[in-house]
XYZ file of C-alpha atoms in Angstrom:
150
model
C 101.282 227.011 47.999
C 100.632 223.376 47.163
C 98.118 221.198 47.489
C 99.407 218.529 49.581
C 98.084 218.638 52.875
C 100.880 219.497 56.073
C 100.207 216.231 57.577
C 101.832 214.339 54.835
C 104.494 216.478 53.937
C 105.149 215.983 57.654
C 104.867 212.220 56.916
C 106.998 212.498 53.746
C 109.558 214.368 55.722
C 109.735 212.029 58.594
C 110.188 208.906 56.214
C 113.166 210.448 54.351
C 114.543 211.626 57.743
C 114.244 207.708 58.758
C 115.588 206.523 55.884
C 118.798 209.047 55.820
C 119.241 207.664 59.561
C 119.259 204.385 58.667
C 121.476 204.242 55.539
C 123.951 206.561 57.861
C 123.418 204.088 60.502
C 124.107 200.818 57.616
C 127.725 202.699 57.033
C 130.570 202.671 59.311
C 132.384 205.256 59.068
C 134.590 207.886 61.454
C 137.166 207.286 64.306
C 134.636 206.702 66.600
C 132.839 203.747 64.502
C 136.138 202.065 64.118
C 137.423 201.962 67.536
C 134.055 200.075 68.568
C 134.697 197.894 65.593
C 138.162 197.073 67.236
C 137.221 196.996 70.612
C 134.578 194.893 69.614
C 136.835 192.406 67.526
C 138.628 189.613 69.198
C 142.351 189.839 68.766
C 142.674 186.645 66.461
C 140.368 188.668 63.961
C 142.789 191.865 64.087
C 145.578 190.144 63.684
C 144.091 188.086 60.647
C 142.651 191.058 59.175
C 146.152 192.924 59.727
C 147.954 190.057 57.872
C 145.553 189.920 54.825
C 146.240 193.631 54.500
C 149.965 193.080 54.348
C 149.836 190.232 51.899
C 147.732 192.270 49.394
C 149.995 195.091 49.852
C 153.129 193.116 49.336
C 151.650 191.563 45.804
C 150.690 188.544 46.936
C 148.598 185.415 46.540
C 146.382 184.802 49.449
C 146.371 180.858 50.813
C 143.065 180.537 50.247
C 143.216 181.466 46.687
C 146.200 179.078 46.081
C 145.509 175.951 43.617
C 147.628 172.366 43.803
C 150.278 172.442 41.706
C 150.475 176.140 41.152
C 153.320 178.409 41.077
C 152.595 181.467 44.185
C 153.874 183.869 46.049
C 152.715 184.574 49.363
C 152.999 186.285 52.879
C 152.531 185.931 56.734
C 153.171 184.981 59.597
C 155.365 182.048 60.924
C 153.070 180.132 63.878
C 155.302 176.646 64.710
C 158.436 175.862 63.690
C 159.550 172.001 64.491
C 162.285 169.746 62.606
C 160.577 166.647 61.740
C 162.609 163.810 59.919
C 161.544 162.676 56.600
C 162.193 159.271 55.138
C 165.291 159.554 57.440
C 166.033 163.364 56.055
C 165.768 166.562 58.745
C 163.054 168.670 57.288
C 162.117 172.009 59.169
C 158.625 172.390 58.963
C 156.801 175.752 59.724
C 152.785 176.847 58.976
C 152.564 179.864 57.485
C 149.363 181.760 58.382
C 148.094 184.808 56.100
C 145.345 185.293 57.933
C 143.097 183.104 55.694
C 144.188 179.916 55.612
C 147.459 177.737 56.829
C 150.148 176.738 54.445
C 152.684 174.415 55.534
C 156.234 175.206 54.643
C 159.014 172.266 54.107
C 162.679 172.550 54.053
C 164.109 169.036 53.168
C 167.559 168.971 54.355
C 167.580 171.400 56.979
C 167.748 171.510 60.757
C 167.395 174.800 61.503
C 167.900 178.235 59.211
C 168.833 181.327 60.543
C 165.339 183.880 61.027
C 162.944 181.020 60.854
C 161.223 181.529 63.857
C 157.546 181.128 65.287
C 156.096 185.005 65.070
C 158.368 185.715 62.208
C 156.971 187.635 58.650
C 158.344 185.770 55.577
C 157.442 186.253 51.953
C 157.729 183.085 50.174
C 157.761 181.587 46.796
C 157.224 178.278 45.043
C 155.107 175.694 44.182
C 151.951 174.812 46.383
C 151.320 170.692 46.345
C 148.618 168.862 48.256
C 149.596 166.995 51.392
C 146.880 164.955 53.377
C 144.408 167.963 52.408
C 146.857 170.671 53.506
C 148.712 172.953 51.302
C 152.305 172.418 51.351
C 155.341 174.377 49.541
C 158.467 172.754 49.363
C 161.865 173.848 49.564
C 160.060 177.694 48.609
C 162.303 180.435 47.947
C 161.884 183.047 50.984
C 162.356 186.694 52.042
C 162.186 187.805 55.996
C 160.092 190.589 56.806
C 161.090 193.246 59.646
C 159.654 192.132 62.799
C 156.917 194.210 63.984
C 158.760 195.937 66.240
C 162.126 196.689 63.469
């Protein structure tokens, strides 16, 4: 037998006990933990969360990440798409949203393009310039991505 009275061992016992509680506690995990964590989520944070995990699946840059004048490739979702004239030019403008920042998109020339819709998934490509503090690619090269219900 030892020599430590039963009282602390007791104590001893009870601390660990705590302590595995609490670090079980500290970790989310099983089906049950993660449908409070999305029932407890507002729908803007799903949706942003949901788009940063496509992006990094896809390969891409994330907005946030993205530097003036460098050359990126990135992914989300289309929220507005207006025509607004440049220097006397049409130029379709859309914000891409990855779910971390907004990135404006500019097509000089255009009036409309076929698939370029608010709600649409597009991959683009090009080089991201600095516009009145906003990111901005021009003229990117682009791929459409199934809508969510494809």
């Amino acid at each position: 037998m030892s020599a430590v009275p039963r009282s602390e061992k007791a104590g001893k016992a009870g601390k660990a006990g705590k302590a595995g509680k609490a670090g079980k506690a500290a970790r989310p995990s099983g089906r049950f933990r993660r449908m409070l964590d999305r029932l407890s989520s507002s729908q803007e944070d799903l949706e942003s969360q949901e788009l940063q995990e496509d992006a990094q699946a896809t390969g891409c840059t994330r907005i946030s990440e993205c530097s003036d004048r460098q050359i990126v490739k990135v992914a989300g979702t289309l929220r507005t798409v207006t025509l607004r004239p440049r220097a006397g030019v049409p130029a379709l403008e859309a914000e891409l949203f990855d779910g971390t920042e907004p990135l404006d998109v500019v097509w000089l020339g255009r009036r409309s393009i076929v698939g370029i819709e608010p709600g649409r998934r597009i991959i683009a490509s090009g080089r991201v310039a600095m516009s009145h503090g906003r990111r901005v690619l021009f003229n990117p090269t682009y791929e459409l991505r199934p809508l969510a219900k494809e």
